[in-house]
PDB file of C-alpha atoms in Angstrom:
ATOM      1  CA  ALA A1442     -10.873  -5.937  21.338  1.00 97.00           C
ATOM      2  CA  ARG A1443      -9.814  -2.466  20.430  1.00 97.00           C
ATOM      3  CA  CYS A1444      -7.710  -1.818  23.630  1.00 98.00           C
ATOM      4  CA  LEU A1445      -6.326  -5.458  23.404  1.00 98.00           C
ATOM      5  CA  GLU A1446      -5.298  -4.244  19.348  1.00 97.00           C
ATOM      6  CA  GLU A1447      -3.840  -1.077  20.150  1.00 97.00           C
ATOM      7  CA  LEU A1448      -1.502  -2.797  23.164  1.00 97.00           C
ATOM      8  CA  GLY A1449      -0.397  -5.192  20.296  1.00 96.00           C
ATOM      9  CA  GLN A1450      -1.896  -8.436  21.872  1.00 98.00           C
ATOM     10  CA  LEU A1451      -2.710  -9.713  18.515  1.00 98.00           C
ATOM     11  CA  ASP A1452      -3.748 -13.793  18.967  1.00 98.00           C
ATOM     12  CA  GLU A1453      -5.860 -12.484  22.188  1.00 98.00           C
ATOM     13  CA  ALA A1454      -7.263  -8.766  20.077  1.00 98.00           C
ATOM     14  CA  ILE A1455      -8.333 -11.944  17.141  1.00 98.00           C
ATOM     15  CA  ARG A1456     -10.049 -14.071  19.421  1.00 98.00           C
ATOM     16  CA  ALA A1457     -11.789 -10.686  20.763  1.00 98.00           C
ATOM     17  CA  TYR A1458     -13.184  -9.428  16.947  1.00 97.00           C
ATOM     18  CA  ARG A1459     -14.513 -13.044  16.369  1.00 96.00           C
ATOM     19  CA  LYS A1460     -16.335 -13.335  19.774  1.00 94.00           C
ATOM     20  CA  PHE A1461     -18.033  -9.990  19.244  1.00 94.00           C
ATOM     21  CA  LEU A1462     -18.961 -10.813  15.617  1.00 93.00           C
ATOM     22  CA  SER A1463     -20.218 -14.073  16.399  1.00 90.00           C
ATOM     23  CA  GLN A1464     -22.241 -12.642  19.006  1.00 91.00           C
ATOM     24  CA  TYR A1465     -23.304  -9.831  17.052  1.00 91.00           C
ATOM     25  CA  GLY A1466     -22.327  -9.558  13.780  1.00 84.00           C
ATOM     26  CA  VAL A1467     -24.246 -12.188  12.137  1.00 73.00           C
ATOM     27  CA  VAL A1468     -28.037 -12.347  10.810  1.00 72.00           C
ATOM     28  CA  THR A1469     -29.549 -14.959  14.110  1.00 75.00           C
ATOM     29  CA  PRO A1470     -26.554 -13.399  16.388  1.00 72.00           C
ATOM     30  CA  LYS A1471     -25.648 -15.786  19.169  1.00 71.00           C
ATOM     31  CA  SER A1472     -26.698 -12.642  22.072  1.00 73.00           C
ATOM     32  CA  GLY A1473     -29.984 -11.901  20.493  1.00 80.00           C
ATOM     33  CA  LYS A1474     -28.939  -8.954  19.488  1.00 87.00           C
ATOM     34  CA  THR A1475     -27.682  -7.528  16.578  1.00 88.00           C
ATOM     35  CA  ALA A1476     -24.787  -4.654  16.571  1.00 90.00           C
ATOM     36  CA  THR A1477     -24.985  -1.760  14.375  1.00 90.00           C
ATOM     37  CA  ILE A1478     -23.358  -1.461  10.544  1.00 91.00           C
ATOM     38  CA  GLU A1479     -20.268   0.655  11.564  1.00 93.00           C
ATOM     39  CA  LEU A1480     -19.863  -1.477  14.481  1.00 94.00           C
ATOM     40  CA  VAL A1481     -20.106  -4.896  12.543  1.00 93.00           C
ATOM     41  CA  THR A1482     -17.956  -3.656   9.205  1.00 95.00           C
ATOM     42  CA  ASP A1483     -15.140  -1.628  11.595  1.00 96.00           C
ATOM     43  CA  SER A1484     -15.083  -5.013  13.510  1.00 96.00           C
ATOM     44  CA  GLN A1485     -14.457  -7.228  10.061  1.00 96.00           C
ATOM     45  CA  TYR A1486     -12.036  -4.676   9.323  1.00 97.00           C
ATOM     46  CA  ARG A1487     -10.091  -4.604  11.897  1.00 98.00           C
ATOM     47  CA  LEU A1488     -10.240  -8.003  12.253  1.00 98.00           C
ATOM     48  CA  GLY A1489      -8.149  -8.875   8.882  1.00 98.00           C
ATOM     49  CA  LEU A1490      -6.003  -5.758  10.188  1.00 98.00           C
ATOM     50  CA  CYS A1491      -4.471  -7.456  13.277  1.00 98.00           C
ATOM     51  CA  GLN A1492      -4.030 -11.182  11.257  1.00 98.00           C
ATOM     52  CA  LEU A1493      -2.101  -9.060   8.479  1.00 98.00           C
ATOM     53  CA  ALA A1494       0.361  -7.981  11.549  1.00 97.00           C
ATOM     54  CA  LYS A1495       0.446 -11.684  13.008  1.00 97.00           C
ATOM     55  CA  ARG A1496       1.712 -12.781   9.591  1.00 97.00           C
ATOM     56  CA  GLN A1497      -1.249 -14.669   8.658  1.00 98.00           C
ATOM     57  CA  PRO A1498      -2.201 -13.189   4.824  1.00 98.00           C
ATOM     58  CA  ALA A1499      -4.465 -15.762   3.965  1.00 98.00           C
ATOM     59  CA  ALA A1500      -7.166 -15.225   6.710  1.00 98.00           C
ATOM     60  CA  ALA A1501      -6.572 -11.812   6.762  1.00 98.00           C
ATOM     61  CA  ARG A1502      -7.671 -11.790   2.857  1.00 98.00           C
ATOM     62  CA  ARG A1503     -10.199 -14.315   3.789  1.00 98.00           C
ATOM     63  CA  THR A1504     -11.894 -11.895   6.235  1.00 97.00           C
ATOM     64  CA  TRP A1505     -11.864  -8.976   3.922  1.00 98.00           C
ATOM     65  CA  ASN A1506     -13.055 -10.860   1.192  1.00 97.00           C
ATOM     66  CA  ASP A1507     -16.202 -11.843   3.220  1.00 96.00           C
ATOM     67  CA  PHE A1508     -16.781  -8.082   4.441  1.00 96.00           C
ATOM     68  CA  LEU A1509     -16.719  -6.796   0.863  1.00 96.00           C
ATOM     69  CA  ALA A1510     -18.901  -9.664  -0.341  1.00 95.00           C
ATOM     70  CA  LYS A1511     -21.383  -8.844   2.295  1.00 91.00           C
ATOM     71  CA  GLN A1512     -20.758  -4.816   2.200  1.00 92.00           C
ATOM     72  CA  ASN A1513     -22.131  -5.674  -2.479  1.00 88.00           C
ATOM     73  CA  PRO A1514     -23.569  -3.411  -2.479  1.00 86.00           C
ATOM     74  CA  PRO A1515     -23.458  -1.244   0.711  1.00 88.00           C
ATOM     75  CA  ALA A1516     -25.462  -1.672   3.403  1.00 84.00           C
ATOM     76  CA  ASP A1517     -25.537   1.976   3.968  1.00 86.00           C
ATOM     77  CA  ASP A1518     -24.041   5.217   1.891  1.00 88.00           C
ATOM     78  CA  SER A1519     -22.542   6.903   4.501  1.00 91.00           C
ATOM     79  CA  ASP A1520     -18.752   8.245   4.686  1.00 93.00           C
ATOM     80  CA  SER A1521     -17.591   6.105   6.891  1.00 93.00           C
ATOM     81  CA  LEU A1522     -17.957   2.984   5.367  1.00 95.00           C
ATOM     82  CA  ALA A1523     -17.151   3.684   2.105  1.00 95.00           C
ATOM     83  CA  GLU A1524     -14.308   4.881   3.805  1.00 96.00           C
ATOM     84  CA  ARG A1525     -13.916   1.294   5.067  1.00 96.00           C
ATOM     85  CA  LEU A1526     -14.730  -0.156   1.931  1.00 97.00           C
ATOM     86  CA  ALA A1527     -12.124   1.199   0.034  1.00 97.00           C
ATOM     87  CA  SER A1528      -9.078   1.158   2.798  1.00 97.00           C
ATOM     88  CA  THR A1529      -9.834  -2.762   2.940  1.00 98.00           C
ATOM     89  CA  LYS A1530      -9.333  -3.006  -1.300  1.00 98.00           C
ATOM     90  CA  TYR A1531      -6.298  -1.442  -0.838  1.00 98.00           C
ATOM     91  CA  ARG A1532      -5.002  -3.418   1.399  1.00 98.00           C
ATOM     92  CA  LEU A1533      -5.587  -6.397   0.366  1.00 98.00           C
ATOM     93  CA  ALA A1534      -2.951  -6.019  -1.919  1.00 98.00           C
ATOM     94  CA  HIS A1535      -0.918  -6.162   1.228  1.00 98.00           C
ATOM     95  CA  THR A1536      -2.112  -9.901   2.000  1.00 98.00           C
ATOM     96  CA  TYR A1537       0.282 -11.254  -0.904  1.00 98.00           C
ATOM     97  CA  GLY A1538       2.935  -8.931   0.001  1.00 97.00           C
ATOM     98  CA  LEU A1539       3.538  -6.022  -1.327  1.00 97.00           C
ATOM     99  CA  PRO A1540       5.066  -4.206  -1.333  1.00 97.00           C
ATOM    100  CA  ARG A1541       7.874  -6.419  -0.846  1.00 97.00           C
ATOM    101  CA  PRO A1542       5.882  -9.350  -1.494  1.00 97.00           C
ATOM    102  CA  ALA A1543       8.252 -13.171  -1.341  1.00 97.00           C
ATOM    103  CA  THR A1544       7.640 -14.314  -5.178  1.00 97.00           C
ATOM    104  CA  ILE A1545       7.343 -13.008  -8.230  1.00 97.00           C
ATOM    105  CA  GLY A1546       3.583 -14.673  -8.753  1.00 97.00           C
ATOM    106  CA  ASP A1547       2.860 -12.441  -4.789  1.00 98.00           C
ATOM    107  CA  LEU A1548       3.838  -9.338  -6.430  1.00 98.00           C
ATOM    108  CA  GLU A1549       1.286  -9.986 -10.041  1.00 98.00           C
ATOM    109  CA  LEU A1550      -1.619 -11.076  -7.380  1.00 98.00           C
ATOM    110  CA  GLY A1551      -1.160  -8.053  -5.408  1.00 98.00           C
ATOM    111  CA  VAL A1552      -0.810  -6.225  -7.867  1.00 98.00           C
ATOM    112  CA  ALA A1553      -3.778  -6.952  -9.507  1.00 98.00           C
ATOM    113  CA  LEU A1554      -5.835  -6.267  -6.392  1.00 98.00           C
ATOM    114  CA  ALA A1555      -4.224  -2.545  -6.361  1.00 98.00           C
ATOM    115  CA  GLU A1556      -4.996  -2.108  -9.821  1.00 97.00           C
ATOM    116  CA  GLN A1557      -8.420  -3.426  -8.950  1.00 97.00           C
ATOM    117  CA  PHE A1558      -8.304  -0.328  -6.106  1.00 98.00           C
ATOM    118  CA  LEU A1559      -6.578   2.124  -8.532  1.00 97.00           C
ATOM    119  CA  LYS A1560     -10.076   1.461 -10.838  1.00 97.00           C
ATOM    120  CA  ALA A1561     -12.480   1.643  -7.984  1.00 96.00           C
ATOM    121  CA  HIS A1562     -11.069   4.925  -6.220  1.00 96.00           C
ATOM    122  CA  PRO A1563      -8.467   6.552  -8.979  1.00 94.00           C
ATOM    123  CA  ASN A1564      -8.977   9.907  -6.519  1.00 93.00           C
ATOM    124  CA  HIS A1565      -8.576   7.788  -3.168  1.00 96.00           C
ATOM    125  CA  GLU A1566      -6.049   9.942  -0.754  1.00 95.00           C
ATOM    126  CA  LEU A1567      -4.150   6.080  -0.984  1.00 97.00           C
ATOM    127  CA  ALA A1568      -3.901   5.510  -4.789  1.00 97.00           C
ATOM    128  CA  PRO A1569      -0.373   7.515  -5.473  1.00 97.00           C
ATOM    129  CA  LYS A1570       0.851   5.351  -2.604  1.00 98.00           C
ATOM    130  CA  ALA A1571      -0.855   2.785  -3.976  1.00 98.00           C
ATOM    131  CA  GLU A1572       1.088   3.362  -7.382  1.00 98.00           C
ATOM    132  CA  LEU A1573       4.068   3.732  -5.484  1.00 98.00           C
ATOM    133  CA  GLU A1574       3.680   0.562  -3.392  1.00 98.00           C
ATOM    134  CA  ILE A1575       3.154  -1.186  -7.129  1.00 98.00           C
ATOM    135  CA  ALA A1576       6.604   0.318  -8.319  1.00 98.00           C
ATOM    136  CA  GLN A1577       8.058  -0.849  -5.591  1.00 98.00           C
ATOM    137  CA  GLY A1578       7.148  -4.283  -5.459  1.00 98.00           C
ATOM    138  CA  PHE A1579       8.611  -4.172  -9.168  1.00 97.00           C
ATOM    139  CA  GLU A1580      11.506  -2.867  -7.916  1.00 96.00           C
ATOM    140  CA  ARG A1581      12.783  -5.619  -5.559  1.00 96.00           C
ATOM    141  CA  HIS A1582      11.940  -7.976  -8.541  1.00 96.00           C
ATOM    142  CA  ARG A1583      14.561  -5.839 -10.789  1.00 94.00           C
ATOM    143  CA  ARG A1584      11.406  -5.426 -13.133  1.00 95.00           C
ATOM    144  CA  ASN A1585      12.823  -1.687 -13.518  1.00 94.00           C
ATOM    145  CA  VAL A1586      11.639  -1.085 -16.647  1.00 95.00           C
ATOM    146  CA  GLN A1587       8.045  -1.934 -15.181  1.00 97.00           C
ATOM    147  CA  ALA A1588       8.806   0.088 -12.110  1.00 97.00           C
ATOM    148  CA  ILE A1589       9.954   3.076 -14.420  1.00 97.00           C
ATOM    149  CA  ASP A1590       6.601   3.293 -16.109  1.00 97.00           C
ATOM    150  CA  ARG A1591       4.998   3.323 -12.752  1.00 97.00           C
ATOM    151  CA  LEU A1592       7.153   5.979 -11.297  1.00 97.00           C
ATOM    152  CA  GLU A1593       6.923   8.467 -14.157  1.00 97.00           C
ATOM    153  CA  GLY A1594       2.560   7.830 -14.257  1.00 96.00           C
ATOM    154  CA  LEU A1595       2.157   8.549 -10.585  1.00 97.00           C
ATOM    155  CA  ILE A1596       4.527  11.393 -10.971  1.00 97.00           C
ATOM    156  CA  ALA A1597       2.627  13.294 -13.700  1.00 96.00           C
ATOM    157  CA  ASN A1598      -0.469  12.873 -12.483  1.00 96.00           C
ATOM    158  CA  PRO A1599      -1.956  16.118 -11.944  1.00 94.00           C
ATOM    159  CA  ASN A1600      -3.987  14.644  -8.929  1.00 93.00           C
ATOM    160  CA  TYR A1601      -1.378  13.815  -7.126  1.00 95.00           C
ATOM    161  CA  GLU A1602       1.105  16.907  -7.188  1.00 92.00           C
ATOM    162  CA  ALA A1603       0.358  17.069  -3.726  1.00 91.00           C
ATOM    163  CA  SER A1604       1.054  13.755  -2.696  1.00 94.00           C
ATOM    164  CA  LYS A1605       3.900  12.716   0.178  1.00 94.00           C
ATOM    165  CA  GLN A1606       4.566  10.195  -2.402  1.00 96.00           C
ATOM    166  CA  LEU A1607       6.573  12.388  -5.029  1.00 97.00           C
ATOM    167  CA  ALA A1608       9.204  12.125  -3.122  1.00 97.00           C
ATOM    168  CA  ASP A1609      10.082   8.263  -2.910  1.00 97.00           C
ATOM    169  CA  ALA A1610       9.024   7.958  -6.024  1.00 97.00           C
ATOM    170  CA  ARG A1611      11.223  10.984  -7.594  1.00 97.00           C
ATOM    171  CA  ARG A1612      13.938   8.813  -5.390  1.00 97.00           C
ATOM    172  CA  MET A1613      13.360   5.547  -6.525  1.00 97.00           C
ATOM    173  CA  LEU A1614      12.885   6.458 -10.404  1.00 97.00           C
ATOM    174  CA  GLY A1615      16.502   7.519 -10.687  1.00 97.00           C
ATOM    175  CA  GLN A1616      17.332   4.443  -8.763  1.00 96.00           C
ATOM    176  CA  SER A1617      15.347   2.508 -11.454  1.00 96.00           C
ATOM    177  CA  TYR A1618      17.617   4.106 -14.420  1.00 97.00           C
ATOM    178  CA  PHE A1619      20.608   4.041 -12.706  1.00 96.00           C
ATOM    179  CA  ALA A1620      20.230   0.174 -12.557  1.00 94.00           C
ATOM    180  CA  GLN A1621      18.985   0.689 -15.922  1.00 94.00           C
ATOM    181  CA  ARG A1622      22.541   1.959 -17.085  1.00 94.00           C
ATOM    182  CA  GLU A1623      20.862   5.357 -18.013  1.00 96.00           C
ATOM    183  CA  PHE A1624      22.779   7.599 -16.219  1.00 96.00           C
ATOM    184  CA  ASP A1625      21.084  10.632 -17.607  1.00 96.00           C
ATOM    185  CA  LYS A1626      18.396  10.349 -16.656  1.00 97.00           C
ATOM    186  CA  ALA A1627      18.793   8.573 -13.137  1.00 97.00           C
ATOM    187  CA  ILE A1628      20.724  11.837 -12.535  1.00 97.00           C
ATOM    188  CA  GLU A1629      17.657  14.231 -14.159  1.00 97.00           C
ATOM    189  CA  ALA A1630      15.386  12.143 -12.196  1.00 97.00           C
ATOM    190  CA  TRP A1631      17.790  13.091  -8.867  1.00 97.00           C
ATOM    191  CA  LYS A1632      17.691  16.533  -9.559  1.00 97.00           C
ATOM    192  CA  GLU A1633      14.631  16.816  -9.525  1.00 97.00           C
ATOM    193  CA  PHE A1634      14.058  15.414  -5.995  1.00 97.00           C
ATOM    194  CA  LEU A1635      17.144  18.267  -5.227  1.00 97.00           C
ATOM    195  CA  ASP A1636      15.198  20.815  -6.342  1.00 97.00           C
ATOM    196  CA  LYS A1637      11.368  20.206  -5.424  1.00 95.00           C
ATOM    197  CA  HIS A1638      12.291  18.337  -1.718  1.00 96.00           C
ATOM    198  CA  PRO A1639      15.031  20.274  -0.433  1.00 95.00           C
ATOM    199  CA  ALA A1640      13.719  19.845   3.302  1.00 95.00           C
ATOM    200  CA  ASP A1641      13.323  15.879   2.557  1.00 95.00           C
ATOM    201  CA  SER A1642      15.479  13.937   5.150  1.00 95.00           C
ATOM    202  CA  ARG A1643      17.508  11.768   2.401  1.00 96.00           C
ATOM    203  CA  TRP A1644      18.580  14.798   0.042  1.00 97.00           C
ATOM    204  CA  PRO A1645      22.426  14.578   1.396  1.00 96.00           C
ATOM    205  CA  GLU A1646      22.189  10.616   0.108  1.00 96.00           C
ATOM    206  CA  VAL A1647      20.104  11.869  -3.061  1.00 97.00           C
ATOM    207  CA  GLN A1648      22.892  14.037  -3.917  1.00 96.00           C
ATOM    208  CA  GLN A1649      25.930  11.811  -3.095  1.00 96.00           C
ATOM    209  CA  SER A1650      24.173   9.349  -5.849  1.00 96.00           C
ATOM    210  CA  ILE A1651      24.344  11.984  -8.203  1.00 97.00           C
ATOM    211  CA  ILE A1652      28.159  12.557  -7.766  1.00 96.00           C
ATOM    212  CA  GLY A1653      28.655   8.396  -8.039  1.00 96.00           C
ATOM    213  CA  ALA A1654      26.192   8.194 -11.032  1.00 96.00           C
ATOM    214  CA  GLU A1655      28.376  10.855 -12.769  1.00 96.00           C
ATOM    215  CA  TYR A1656      31.706   8.769 -11.729  1.00 95.00           C
ATOM    216  CA  THR A1657      29.982   5.374 -13.028  1.00 94.00           C
ATOM    217  CA  ALA A1658      28.751   6.703 -15.944  1.00 93.00           C
ATOM    218  CA  ALA A1659      32.588   8.080 -16.786  1.00 93.00           C
ATOM    219  CA  LEU A1660      34.118   4.514 -16.174  1.00 92.00           C
ATOM    220  CA  HIS A1661      31.366   3.477 -18.204  1.00 89.00           C
TER     221      HIS A1661
END
């Protein structure tokens, strides 16, 4: 199943993961042998990844919700299982299209799941990414005020000061302020981006955005 997944043969990988789980991952497996928690939970997690990659979000959501339900409470206290559970909670929001949800309904459901992940794992390495994806979802549907609140919270959080998401957050903050015609705040956000992220590949683009904002502000 892993080989098929790595080769991008996702339909075959999905079938292989399901076969493995039916043979070794249930209480009374067909094979008569039960696999370790490590193998079973990894198969459940990766089955969901394959389903999501095949644009089967509802199936991935069912797989992951079933996985989380069966591991509540967790079968053991290993770091690998804890990490898999946290990653599953993070990725559940993606089954509703976050950070690019198609509809307002998907946006709200995706944000709700991302909020659940953040509440359960506020210091996880994926937490700033979840915050950024929530803001991206809001921005996609032109909820700029909500996007601004989210981005400012991400930037101000001391737990995220080393996060690689900060560059995108500062750039997006300027875009959101610009969309609100708050030109001075947009320019301030972009200047902070230039100061904090001089090696970022979008540095010239943001520099040009500042010039454009100054010109637009003068016309406005």
